[in-house]
CSV table of C-alpha atoms and ligand atoms in Angstrom, one decimal:
chain,number,residue,atom,x,y,z
A,408,UNK,CA,81.4,-0.4,-14.8
A,409,UNK,CA,84.4,-2.5,-13.9
A,410,UNK,CA,86.3,-4.7,-16.3
A,411,UNK,CA,86.2,-2.7,-19.4
A,412,UNK,CA,88.8,-3.9,-21.9
A,413,UNK,CA,89.7,-3.4,-25.5
A,414,UNK,CA,92.2,-5.6,-27.4
A,415,UNK,CA,94.7,-3.1,-28.9
A,416,UNK,CA,95.5,-1.4,-25.6
A,417,UNK,CA,95.8,-4.7,-23.8
A,418,UNK,CA,94.1,-3.1,-20.9
A,419,UNK,CA,94.0,-5.1,-17.7
A,420,UNK,CA,91.2,-4.2,-15.4
A,421,UNK,CA,89.6,-5.9,-12.5
A,422,UNK,CA,88.3,-9.3,-13.6
A,423,UNK,CA,88.7,-8.9,-17.3
A,424,UNK,CA,91.9,-9.3,-19.3
A,425,UNK,CA,91.8,-9.1,-23.0
A,426,UNK,CA,93.9,-11.8,-24.6
A,427,UNK,CA,93.9,-11.2,-28.4
A,428,UNK,CA,91.8,-10.8,-31.4
A,429,UNK,CA,91.4,-13.0,-34.4
A,430,UNK,CA,90.2,-11.9,-37.8
A,431,UNK,CA,88.3,-14.6,-39.7
A,432,UNK,CA,86.4,-14.4,-42.9
A,433,UNK,CA,82.8,-15.2,-42.8
A,434,UNK,CA,80.5,-15.6,-45.8
A,435,UNK,CA,77.2,-15.7,-43.8
A,436,UNK,CA,75.9,-12.6,-45.5
A,437,UNK,CA,77.0,-12.9,-49.1
A,438,UNK,CA,74.2,-14.9,-50.5
A,439,UNK,CA,71.5,-14.0,-48.0
A,440,UNK,CA,70.0,-11.1,-50.0
A,441,UNK,CA,71.1,-11.4,-53.5
A,442,UNK,CA,70.2,-7.9,-54.7
A,443,UNK,CA,72.3,-6.1,-52.1
A,444,UNK,CA,76.1,-5.7,-52.6
A,445,UNK,CA,78.4,-4.6,-49.8
A,446,UNK,CA,81.5,-2.6,-50.3
A,447,UNK,CA,84.3,-1.2,-48.1
A,448,UNK,CA,84.2,2.5,-47.5
A,449,UNK,CA,87.3,4.2,-48.8
A,450,UNK,CA,88.2,1.4,-51.2
A,451,UNK,CA,87.6,1.0,-54.9
A,452,UNK,CA,84.4,-0.9,-55.5
A,453,UNK,CA,83.7,-2.5,-58.9
A,454,UNK,CA,80.1,-3.3,-60.0
A,455,UNK,CA,79.7,-5.7,-62.9
A,456,UNK,CA,76.6,-5.7,-65.0
A,457,UNK,CA,76.2,-9.4,-64.9
A,458,UNK,CA,73.5,-10.0,-67.6
A,459,UNK,CA,75.3,-8.0,-70.2
A,460,UNK,CA,76.8,-9.5,-73.3
A,461,UNK,CA,80.5,-8.9,-73.1
A,462,UNK,CA,81.8,-6.2,-75.3
A,463,UNK,CA,78.6,-4.2,-75.5
A,464,UNK,CA,78.6,-0.9,-73.7
A,465,UNK,CA,75.9,-0.4,-71.0
A,466,UNK,CA,74.2,2.6,-69.4
A,467,UNK,CA,74.5,3.0,-65.6
A,468,UNK,CA,71.9,4.6,-63.4
A,469,UNK,CA,72.0,5.5,-59.8
A,470,UNK,CA,68.6,5.7,-58.1
A,471,UNK,CA,67.1,5.8,-61.5
A,472,UNK,CA,69.2,8.8,-62.6
A,473,UNK,CA,71.9,8.9,-65.3
A,474,UNK,CA,73.9,11.3,-63.1
A,475,UNK,CA,76.6,9.2,-61.6
A,476,UNK,CA,79.0,10.1,-58.8
A,477,UNK,CA,82.1,12.1,-59.9
A,478,UNK,CA,84.5,9.2,-59.1
A,479,UNK,CA,82.6,6.6,-61.0
A,480,UNK,CA,84.5,5.1,-63.9
A,481,UNK,CA,82.5,3.0,-66.4
A,482,UNK,CA,84.4,0.6,-68.5
A,483,UNK,CA,82.7,-1.9,-70.8
A,484,UNK,CA,80.1,-3.7,-68.7
A,485,UNK,CA,81.5,-2.7,-65.3
A,486,UNK,CA,81.5,0.4,-63.1
A,487,UNK,CA,84.3,1.2,-60.7
A,488,UNK,CA,83.7,3.6,-57.8
A,489,UNK,CA,87.0,5.2,-56.7
A,490,UNK,CA,87.6,5.8,-53.0
A,491,UNK,CA,84.0,5.2,-51.9
A,492,UNK,CA,82.2,7.3,-49.4
A,493,UNK,CA,78.7,7.1,-48.0
A,494,UNK,CA,77.2,9.4,-50.6
A,495,UNK,CA,77.8,6.6,-53.2
A,496,UNK,CA,75.3,4.2,-51.7
A,497,UNK,CA,72.1,3.6,-53.6
A,498,UNK,CA,70.4,1.6,-56.3
A,499,UNK,CA,72.6,0.9,-59.2
A,500,UNK,CA,71.2,-0.5,-62.4
A,501,UNK,CA,72.6,-1.2,-65.9
A,502,UNK,CA,70.6,-0.9,-69.1
A,503,UNK,CA,71.3,-2.0,-72.7
A,504,UNK,CA,71.4,0.3,-75.6
A,505,UNK,CA,67.7,-0.1,-76.1
A,506,UNK,CA,67.0,1.1,-72.5
A,507,UNK,CA,66.1,-2.3,-71.2
A,508,UNK,CA,67.0,-3.2,-67.6
A,509,UNK,CA,69.8,-5.8,-67.5
A,510,UNK,CA,70.7,-5.9,-63.8
A,511,UNK,CA,70.1,-3.9,-60.6
A,512,UNK,CA,71.7,-4.0,-57.2
A,513,UNK,CA,71.6,-2.0,-54.0
A,514,UNK,CA,75.0,-0.9,-52.9
A,515,UNK,CA,75.7,-0.5,-49.2
A,516,UNK,CA,79.1,0.7,-48.0
A,517,UNK,CA,80.7,0.3,-44.6
A,518,UNK,CA,83.6,-1.0,-42.6
A,519,UNK,CA,84.9,-4.4,-41.6
A,520,UNK,CA,83.9,-5.4,-38.0
A,521,UNK,CA,86.3,-4.2,-35.3
A,522,UNK,CA,87.1,-5.4,-31.9
A,523,UNK,CA,84.4,-4.7,-29.3
A,524,UNK,CA,85.0,-3.4,-25.8
A,525,UNK,CA,83.5,-6.0,-23.4
A,526,UNK,CA,82.6,-5.5,-19.8
A,527,UNK,CA,81.2,-8.1,-17.5
A,528,UNK,CA,79.3,-7.8,-14.3
A,529,UNK,CA,78.3,-10.4,-11.8
A,530,UNK,CA,75.7,-9.3,-9.3
A,531,UNK,CA,75.1,-12.7,-7.8
A,532,UNK,CA,76.6,-16.2,-7.9
A,533,UNK,CA,74.2,-17.4,-10.7
A,534,UNK,CA,74.8,-15.1,-13.6
A,535,UNK,CA,77.6,-13.3,-15.3
A,536,UNK,CA,76.3,-10.5,-17.6
A,537,UNK,CA,78.6,-9.4,-20.3
A,538,UNK,CA,77.9,-6.4,-22.6
A,539,UNK,CA,79.9,-4.8,-25.3
A,540,UNK,CA,80.3,-1.8,-27.5
A,541,UNK,CA,81.4,-1.5,-31.1
A,542,UNK,CA,84.8,0.2,-31.4
A,543,UNK,CA,84.3,0.7,-35.2
A,544,UNK,CA,81.0,2.2,-36.4
A,545,UNK,CA,80.6,-0.1,-39.5
A,546,UNK,CA,77.3,1.4,-40.9
A,547,UNK,CA,76.4,-2.2,-41.8
A,548,UNK,CA,74.0,-4.8,-40.3
A,549,UNK,CA,75.9,-6.6,-37.6
A,550,UNK,CA,75.4,-9.8,-35.6
A,551,UNK,CA,77.3,-11.0,-32.6
A,552,UNK,CA,78.1,-14.6,-31.7
A,553,UNK,CA,78.9,-15.0,-28.1
A,554,UNK,CA,80.3,-18.0,-26.3
A,555,UNK,CA,82.6,-18.8,-23.4
A,556,UNK,CA,85.0,-21.5,-22.3
A,557,UNK,CA,85.8,-22.4,-18.7
A,558,UNK,CA,88.8,-24.3,-17.5
A,559,UNK,CA,87.3,-27.6,-18.9
A,560,UNK,CA,87.7,-26.0,-22.4
A,561,UNK,CA,84.2,-26.9,-23.5
A,562,UNK,CA,82.7,-24.1,-25.5
A,563,UNK,CA,79.3,-23.1,-24.3
A,564,UNK,CA,77.0,-20.4,-25.7
A,565,UNK,CA,76.7,-17.2,-23.8
A,566,UNK,CA,73.0,-16.7,-23.8
A,567,UNK,CA,71.7,-13.8,-25.9
A,568,UNK,CA,68.4,-12.2,-26.0
A,569,UNK,CA,67.2,-10.9,-29.4
A,570,UNK,CA,66.0,-7.6,-27.7
A,571,UNK,CA,69.5,-6.9,-26.4
A,572,UNK,CA,71.9,-7.7,-29.2
A,573,UNK,CA,74.9,-6.3,-27.2
A,574,UNK,CA,74.6,-8.5,-24.1
A,575,UNK,CA,74.9,-12.1,-23.1
A,576,UNK,CA,74.7,-14.1,-19.9
A,577,UNK,CA,76.7,-17.0,-18.6
A,578,UNK,CA,74.1,-18.8,-16.5
A,579,UNK,CA,75.1,-20.8,-13.5
A,580,UNK,CA,78.9,-20.5,-14.1
A,581,UNK,CA,80.3,-24.0,-13.4
A,582,UNK,CA,83.5,-23.7,-11.3
A,583,UNK,CA,82.7,-20.2,-10.3
A,584,UNK,CA,86.0,-19.4,-8.7
A,585,UNK,CA,88.0,-20.1,-11.9
A,586,UNK,CA,88.3,-17.8,-14.9
A,587,UNK,CA,86.2,-18.0,-18.0
A,588,UNK,CA,87.2,-16.9,-21.5
A,589,UNK,CA,84.4,-15.0,-23.2
A,590,UNK,CA,84.4,-14.9,-27.1
A,591,UNK,CA,82.4,-12.1,-28.7
A,592,UNK,CA,82.6,-12.3,-32.5
A,593,UNK,CA,81.2,-9.4,-34.4
A,594,UNK,CA,80.0,-10.4,-37.9
A,595,UNK,CA,78.9,-8.3,-40.8
A,596,UNK,CA,78.8,-8.7,-44.6
A,597,UNK,CA,82.4,-7.7,-45.0
A,598,UNK,CA,83.8,-10.2,-42.4
A,599,UNK,CA,84.1,-10.9,-38.8
A,600,UNK,CA,86.3,-10.1,-35.8
A,601,UNK,CA,86.7,-12.0,-32.6
A,602,UNK,CA,87.3,-10.4,-29.2
A,603,UNK,CA,88.4,-12.6,-26.4
A,604,UNK,CA,88.3,-11.5,-22.8
A,605,UNK,CA,89.4,-13.4,-19.7
A,606,UNK,CA,86.9,-13.1,-16.8
A,607,UNK,CA,88.0,-13.8,-13.2
A,608,UNK,CA,84.7,-14.5,-11.5
A,609,UNK,CA,86.2,-14.4,-8.0
A,610,UNK,CA,87.2,-10.7,-8.5
A,611,UNK,CA,84.1,-9.9,-10.6
A,612,UNK,CA,81.4,-10.7,-8.1
A,613,UNK,CA,79.9,-7.4,-7.0
A,614,UNK,CA,76.5,-7.3,-5.4
A,615,UNK,CA,74.1,-4.5,-6.2
A,616,UNK,CA,73.7,-2.0,-3.4
A,617,UNK,CA,71.2,-2.9,-0.6
A,618,UNK,CA,67.7,-1.6,-0.9
A,619,UNK,CA,65.2,0.4,1.2
A,620,UNK,CA,67.6,1.8,3.7
A,621,UNK,CA,65.5,3.4,6.4
A,622,UNK,CA,67.0,5.1,9.5
A,623,UNK,CA,64.5,5.8,12.2
A,624,UNK,CA,64.6,7.6,15.6
A,625,UNK,CA,64.3,5.4,18.7
A,626,UNK,CA,61.7,6.9,21.1
A,627,UNK,CA,63.3,8.0,24.4
A,628,UNK,CA,66.8,7.6,22.9
A,629,UNK,CA,68.2,10.9,21.7
A,630,UNK,CA,71.6,9.3,20.8
A,631,UNK,CA,70.3,6.4,18.8
A,632,UNK,CA,69.1,5.6,15.3
A,633,UNK,CA,67.6,2.3,14.2
A,634,UNK,CA,68.6,1.5,10.6
A,635,UNK,CA,66.9,-1.2,8.5
A,636,UNK,CA,67.6,-2.3,4.9
A,637,UNK,CA,66.9,-5.2,2.5
A,638,UNK,CA,69.0,-7.5,0.4
A,639,UNK,CA,69.5,-6.3,-3.1
A,640,UNK,CA,66.7,-7.9,-5.2
A,641,UNK,CA,69.2,-9.3,-7.6
A,642,UNK,CA,70.8,-11.4,-4.9
A,643,UNK,CA,68.9,-14.6,-4.2
A,644,UNK,CA,68.8,-14.7,-0.4
A,645,UNK,CA,67.6,-18.2,0.2
A,646,UNK,CA,70.3,-20.1,-1.7
A,647,UNK,CA,73.0,-20.2,0.8
A,648,UNK,CA,75.1,-17.2,-0.1
A,649,UNK,CA,74.6,-14.7,2.7
A,650,UNK,CA,75.9,-11.1,2.4
A,651,UNK,CA,77.7,-9.0,4.9
A,652,UNK,CA,77.1,-5.3,5.2
A,653,UNK,CA,78.8,-2.1,6.2
A,654,UNK,CA,77.0,0.9,7.4
A,655,UNK,CA,78.5,4.4,7.5
A,656,UNK,CA,77.0,7.5,9.1
A,657,UNK,CA,78.0,11.1,9.8
A,658,UNK,CA,76.3,14.2,11.2
A,659,UNK,CA,75.1,16.4,8.4
A,660,UNK,CA,77.8,18.9,7.5
A,661,UNK,CA,80.7,16.7,8.8
A,662,UNK,CA,83.0,14.8,6.5
A,663,UNK,CA,84.0,12.1,8.9
A,664,UNK,CA,82.2,8.9,8.5
A,665,UNK,CA,81.8,6.3,11.3
A,666,UNK,CA,81.7,2.7,10.2
A,667,UNK,CA,79.7,-0.3,11.5
A,668,UNK,CA,79.7,-4.0,10.4
A,669,UNK,CA,76.8,-6.2,10.3
A,670,UNK,CA,75.6,-9.6,8.9
A,671,UNK,CA,72.0,-8.8,9.5
A,672,UNK,CA,69.7,-6.2,7.9
A,673,UNK,CA,69.0,-4.1,11.0
A,674,UNK,CA,71.5,-2.1,13.1
A,675,UNK,CA,71.2,0.4,15.9
A,676,UNK,CA,73.6,3.3,16.0
A,677,UNK,CA,74.2,4.3,19.6
A,678,UNK,CA,76.3,7.4,19.4
A,679,UNK,CA,74.7,9.9,17.1
A,680,UNK,CA,74.9,13.6,18.0
A,681,UNK,CA,71.8,14.7,19.9
A,682,UNK,CA,69.3,16.7,17.8
A,683,UNK,CA,71.5,16.5,14.7
A,684,UNK,CA,70.5,15.2,11.3
A,685,UNK,CA,72.6,12.3,10.2
A,686,UNK,CA,73.5,10.9,6.8
A,687,UNK,CA,73.4,7.0,6.4
A,688,UNK,CA,74.7,4.7,3.7
A,689,UNK,CA,75.0,0.9,3.4
A,690,UNK,CA,77.1,-1.4,1.2
A,691,UNK,CA,77.1,-5.2,0.7
A,692,UNK,CA,79.6,-7.9,0.0
A,693,UNK,CA,79.5,-11.7,-0.3
A,694,UNK,CA,79.9,-13.0,3.2
A,695,UNK,CA,82.8,-15.2,2.2
A,696,UNK,CA,84.6,-12.1,1.0
A,697,UNK,CA,84.7,-13.0,-2.6
A,698,UNK,CA,84.5,-10.2,-5.1
A,699,UNK,CA,84.0,-6.6,-4.2
A,700,UNK,CA,81.9,-4.4,-2.1
A,701,UNK,CA,78.8,-3.1,-3.8
A,702,UNK,CA,78.4,0.6,-4.4
A,703,UNK,CA,77.1,2.6,-1.5
A,704,UNK,CA,73.4,3.2,-1.3
A,705,UNK,CA,72.3,6.7,-2.0
A,706,UNK,CA,72.5,8.9,1.1
A,707,UNK,CA,69.5,9.0,3.4
A,708,UNK,CA,69.0,11.3,6.3
A,709,UNK,CA,67.4,11.0,9.7
A,710,UNK,CA,67.0,12.9,12.9
A,711,UNK,CA,67.3,11.1,16.3
A,712,UNK,CA,64.4,11.3,18.8
A,713,UNK,CA,64.3,14.7,20.5
A,714,UNK,CA,63.1,15.1,24.1
A,715,UNK,CA,59.9,17.1,24.0
A,716,UNK,CA,60.3,20.6,25.6
A,717,UNK,CA,57.7,22.3,27.8
A,718,UNK,CA,58.8,25.9,27.0
A,719,UNK,CA,56.5,27.0,24.2
A,720,UNK,CA,59.4,28.7,22.4
A,721,UNK,CA,61.6,25.6,22.5
A,722,UNK,CA,58.7,23.2,21.6
A,723,UNK,CA,58.0,25.2,18.5
A,724,UNK,CA,61.7,24.7,17.6
A,725,UNK,CA,61.6,21.0,18.2
A,726,UNK,CA,58.4,20.7,16.1
A,727,UNK,CA,60.4,22.0,13.2
A,728,UNK,CA,62.8,19.2,13.7
A,729,UNK,CA,60.3,16.5,14.0
A,730,UNK,CA,59.2,16.8,10.4
A,731,UNK,CA,60.6,13.3,10.1
A,732,UNK,CA,57.7,11.0,10.9
A,733,UNK,CA,58.1,9.4,14.3
A,734,UNK,CA,56.0,6.3,14.1
A,735,UNK,CA,56.8,5.0,17.6
A,736,UNK,CA,55.6,8.3,19.0
A,737,UNK,CA,52.4,8.2,16.9
A,738,UNK,CA,51.7,4.7,18.1
A,739,UNK,CA,52.1,5.6,21.8
A,740,UNK,CA,49.8,8.6,21.4
A,741,UNK,CA,47.1,6.6,19.7
A,742,UNK,CA,47.3,4.0,22.5
A,743,UNK,CA,46.5,6.6,25.2
A,744,UNK,CA,42.7,6.7,25.2
A,745,UNK,CA,42.1,2.9,25.5
A,746,UNK,CA,44.5,3.0,28.4
A,747,UNK,CA,42.4,5.5,30.3
A,748,UNK,CA,39.3,3.3,29.8
A,749,UNK,CA,41.1,0.3,31.1
A,750,UNK,CA,42.2,2.3,34.2
A,751,UNK,CA,38.6,3.2,34.9
A,752,UNK,CA,37.5,-0.4,34.8
A,753,UNK,CA,40.4,-1.5,36.9
A,754,UNK,CA,39.5,0.9,39.8
A,755,UNK,CA,35.8,-0.1,39.6
A,756,UNK,CA,36.9,-3.7,40.0
A,757,UNK,CA,39.1,-2.8,43.0
A,758,UNK,CA,36.1,-1.1,44.6
A,759,UNK,CA,33.8,-4.0,44.1
A,760,UNK,CA,36.3,-6.5,45.4
A,761,UNK,CA,36.9,-4.3,48.5
A,762,UNK,CA,33.2,-4.2,49.1
A,763,UNK,CA,32.9,-8.0,48.7
A,764,UNK,CA,35.7,-8.6,51.2
A,765,UNK,CA,34.1,-6.2,53.7
A,766,UNK,CA,30.8,-8.0,53.4
A,767,UNK,CA,32.4,-11.4,53.9
A,768,UNK,CA,34.3,-10.2,57.0
A,769,UNK,CA,31.1,-8.6,58.4
A,770,UNK,CA,29.1,-11.8,57.9
A,771,UNK,CA,31.9,-13.9,59.4
A,772,UNK,CA,32.0,-11.6,62.4
A,773,UNK,CA,28.3,-11.8,63.0
A,774,UNK,CA,28.3,-15.6,62.6
A,775,UNK,CA,31.0,-15.8,65.3
A,776,UNK,CA,29.0,-13.5,67.6
A,777,UNK,CA,25.9,-15.6,67.2
A,778,UNK,CA,27.8,-18.8,67.7
A,779,UNK,CA,29.4,-17.5,70.9
A,780,UNK,CA,26.0,-16.2,72.2
A,781,UNK,CA,24.3,-19.5,71.5
A,782,UNK,CA,27.1,-21.4,73.2
A,783,UNK,CA,26.9,-19.1,76.2
A,784,UNK,CA,23.1,-19.6,76.6
A,785,UNK,CA,23.4,-23.4,76.3
A,786,UNK,CA,26.1,-23.4,79.1
A,787,UNK,CA,23.7,-21.3,81.2
A,788,UNK,CA,20.9,-23.9,80.7
A,789,UNK,CA,23.3,-26.7,81.6
A,790,UNK,CA,24.2,-25.1,84.9
A,791,UNK,CA,20.6,-24.5,85.7
A,792,UNK,CA,19.7,-28.1,85.0
A,793,UNK,CA,22.7,-29.3,87.2
A,794,UNK,CA,21.5,-27.1,90.0
A,795,UNK,CA,17.9,-28.3,89.9
A,796,UNK,CA,19.1,-31.9,89.7
A,797,UNK,CA,21.4,-31.3,92.7
A,798,UNK,CA,18.5,-29.7,94.5
A,799,UNK,CA,16.4,-32.7,93.6
A,800,UNK,CA,19.0,-35.1,94.9
A,801,UNK,CA,19.3,-33.1,98.1
A,802,UNK,CA,15.6,-33.2,98.5
A,803,UNK,CA,15.5,-37.0,98.0
A,804,UNK,CA,14.8,-38.8,101.1
A,805,UNK,CA,17.8,-40.9,102.3
B,178,NAG,C1,91.7,3.0,-56.7
B,178,NAG,O1,91.7,3.4,-58.0
B,178,NAG,C2,92.6,4.5,-58.3
B,178,NAG,C3,92.4,4.9,-59.8
B,178,NAG,O2,92.4,3.7,-60.6
B,178,NAG,C4,94.0,4.2,-57.9
B,178,NAG,O3,94.8,5.3,-58.1
B,178,NAG,C5,94.0,3.8,-56.5
B,178,NAG,O4,95.3,3.4,-56.1
B,178,NAG,C6,93.0,2.7,-56.1
B,178,NAG,N1,93.0,2.5,-54.7
B,178,NAG,C7,93.1,1.4,-54.1
B,178,NAG,C8,93.0,1.4,-52.6
B,178,NAG,O5,93.2,0.3,-54.8
B,179,NAG,C1,66.0,0.9,-54.5
B,179,NAG,O1,65.5,-0.4,-54.9
B,179,NAG,C2,64.6,-0.9,-53.9
B,179,NAG,C3,64.2,-2.3,-54.4
B,179,NAG,O2,64.6,-2.5,-55.7
B,179,NAG,C4,63.4,0.0,-53.8
B,179,NAG,O3,62.5,-0.5,-52.8
B,179,NAG,C5,63.9,1.4,-53.3
B,179,NAG,O4,62.8,2.2,-53.2
B,179,NAG,C6,64.9,1.9,-54.3
B,179,NAG,N1,65.5,3.1,-53.7
B,179,NAG,C7,65.7,4.2,-54.5
B,179,NAG,C8,66.2,5.4,-53.7
B,179,NAG,O5,65.5,4.2,-55.6
B,180,NAG,C1,70.3,7.1,-53.6
B,180,NAG,O1,69.3,6.5,-52.6
B,180,NAG,C2,69.9,6.3,-51.4
B,180,NAG,C3,68.8,5.7,-50.5
B,180,NAG,O2,68.4,4.5,-51.0
B,180,NAG,C4,70.5,7.5,-50.8
B,180,NAG,O3,71.1,7.3,-49.5
B,180,NAG,C5,71.5,8.1,-51.7
B,180,NAG,O4,72.0,9.3,-51.2
B,180,NAG,C6,70.9,8.3,-53.1
B,180,NAG,N1,72.0,8.8,-54.0
B,180,NAG,C7,71.8,9.7,-54.8
B,180,NAG,C8,73.0,10.1,-55.6
B,180,NAG,O5,70.8,10.3,-55.0
B,181,NAG,C1,85.1,-17.5,-31.2
B,181,NAG,O1,83.8,-17.6,-31.7
B,181,NAG,C2,83.8,-17.7,-33.1
B,181,NAG,C3,82.3,-17.8,-33.6
B,181,NAG,O2,81.6,-18.8,-32.9
B,181,NAG,C4,84.5,-18.9,-33.6
B,181,NAG,O3,84.5,-19.0,-35.0
B,181,NAG,C5,86.0,-18.8,-33.1
B,181,NAG,O4,86.7,-20.0,-33.4
B,181,NAG,C6,86.0,-18.6,-31.6
B,181,NAG,N1,87.4,-18.3,-31.3
B,181,NAG,C7,87.9,-18.8,-30.2
B,181,NAG,C8,89.4,-18.5,-30.0
B,181,NAG,O5,87.3,-19.6,-29.4
């Protein structure tokens, strides 16, 4: 995780700079549960039997037993525990001489809050997620108050979820390219401690790696791989912040990566080694080049398309390679049987239309013959009539 920081070291890491720590006294626990007392481990803790009449000696009990820790010094109506350790925790009660309970308390021992080590992540433009770890194990109930200031200096709460007490979110950071100061204050019954970290959002932005990276062979192309992937689901795609991507690939066994850039989520590699398995990874970054590249996606492997061999020995070998599902090839093989059907129908259609054309030509021919024959006969009749009329004319008396 980037941006880890802790105050004493003054560590400066990408995006987060620890400024300082302030120790403030807080009384939020003192009167919350009246029958619990809190003491500092390693210090001297004095319990006072509050209901006793001054001057009268009292009997002390721990967990109901008269056996007290070795370093417990009773004096009058109080009990001082020297150099406390965790074994001195328990129920303390004081009794009067008659054995009547005067007062009881539960003692819990622990440490003052310490600085926390805060790290912030920003996997999109809308949310900065900060989380922290205790540097001092206090053994005491602990609360965190988280807030932030941006350049306008207005203090805003950093949103906390009761299920995740060590996390808070800055939602929709205002002027996202400026820095924010995050205040995480650890509070326990003994006091509080504030850790301030400066968060440079511009450097902090780091998308999650892309998802569902799938390289596939391209049928008929033994030197190509088609790689698809998706935007990381934590990156809202439709809100005007596109990502750019880098894809790297190498033949399995090689250490030299080749790099390709893309703004889309599909890319064709055109120069893979024939019949070699290749390793592919993708990373993402804000397209305006703010922030950092995401981590690389886990390595995925793929084999390019291999030309099918006719030699049975070779084809057995290539079968071993094609353990990778070749969907394009599956598709083309399932498409074969309907193709044959279609061809059958197509040739039948050709035959029918050929027959039709022949029929039409034949009938046109016969019509022509009949027409010519009829015309010829008619002309014959005409000449006969002419002849007879000429004969008639000749035979007419002049
Ligand atoms: C605690 O009490 C012991 C004995 O009275 C004393 O020697 C010691 O200095 C005290 N420690 C602190 C931290 O006050
Ligand atoms: C201490 O006191 C509390 C409440 O008075 C009680 O619930 C708890 O059992 C006691 N513990 C021991 C070890 O006596
Ligand atoms: C008293 O009880 C507490 C639990 O309430 C335990 O942690 C502690 O060890 C006990 N102390 C003794 C001296 O028995
Ligand atoms: C940090 O937060 C705590 C708790 O809300 C507050 O008391 C303190 O003043 C804040 N410190 C700074 C420097 O903002």
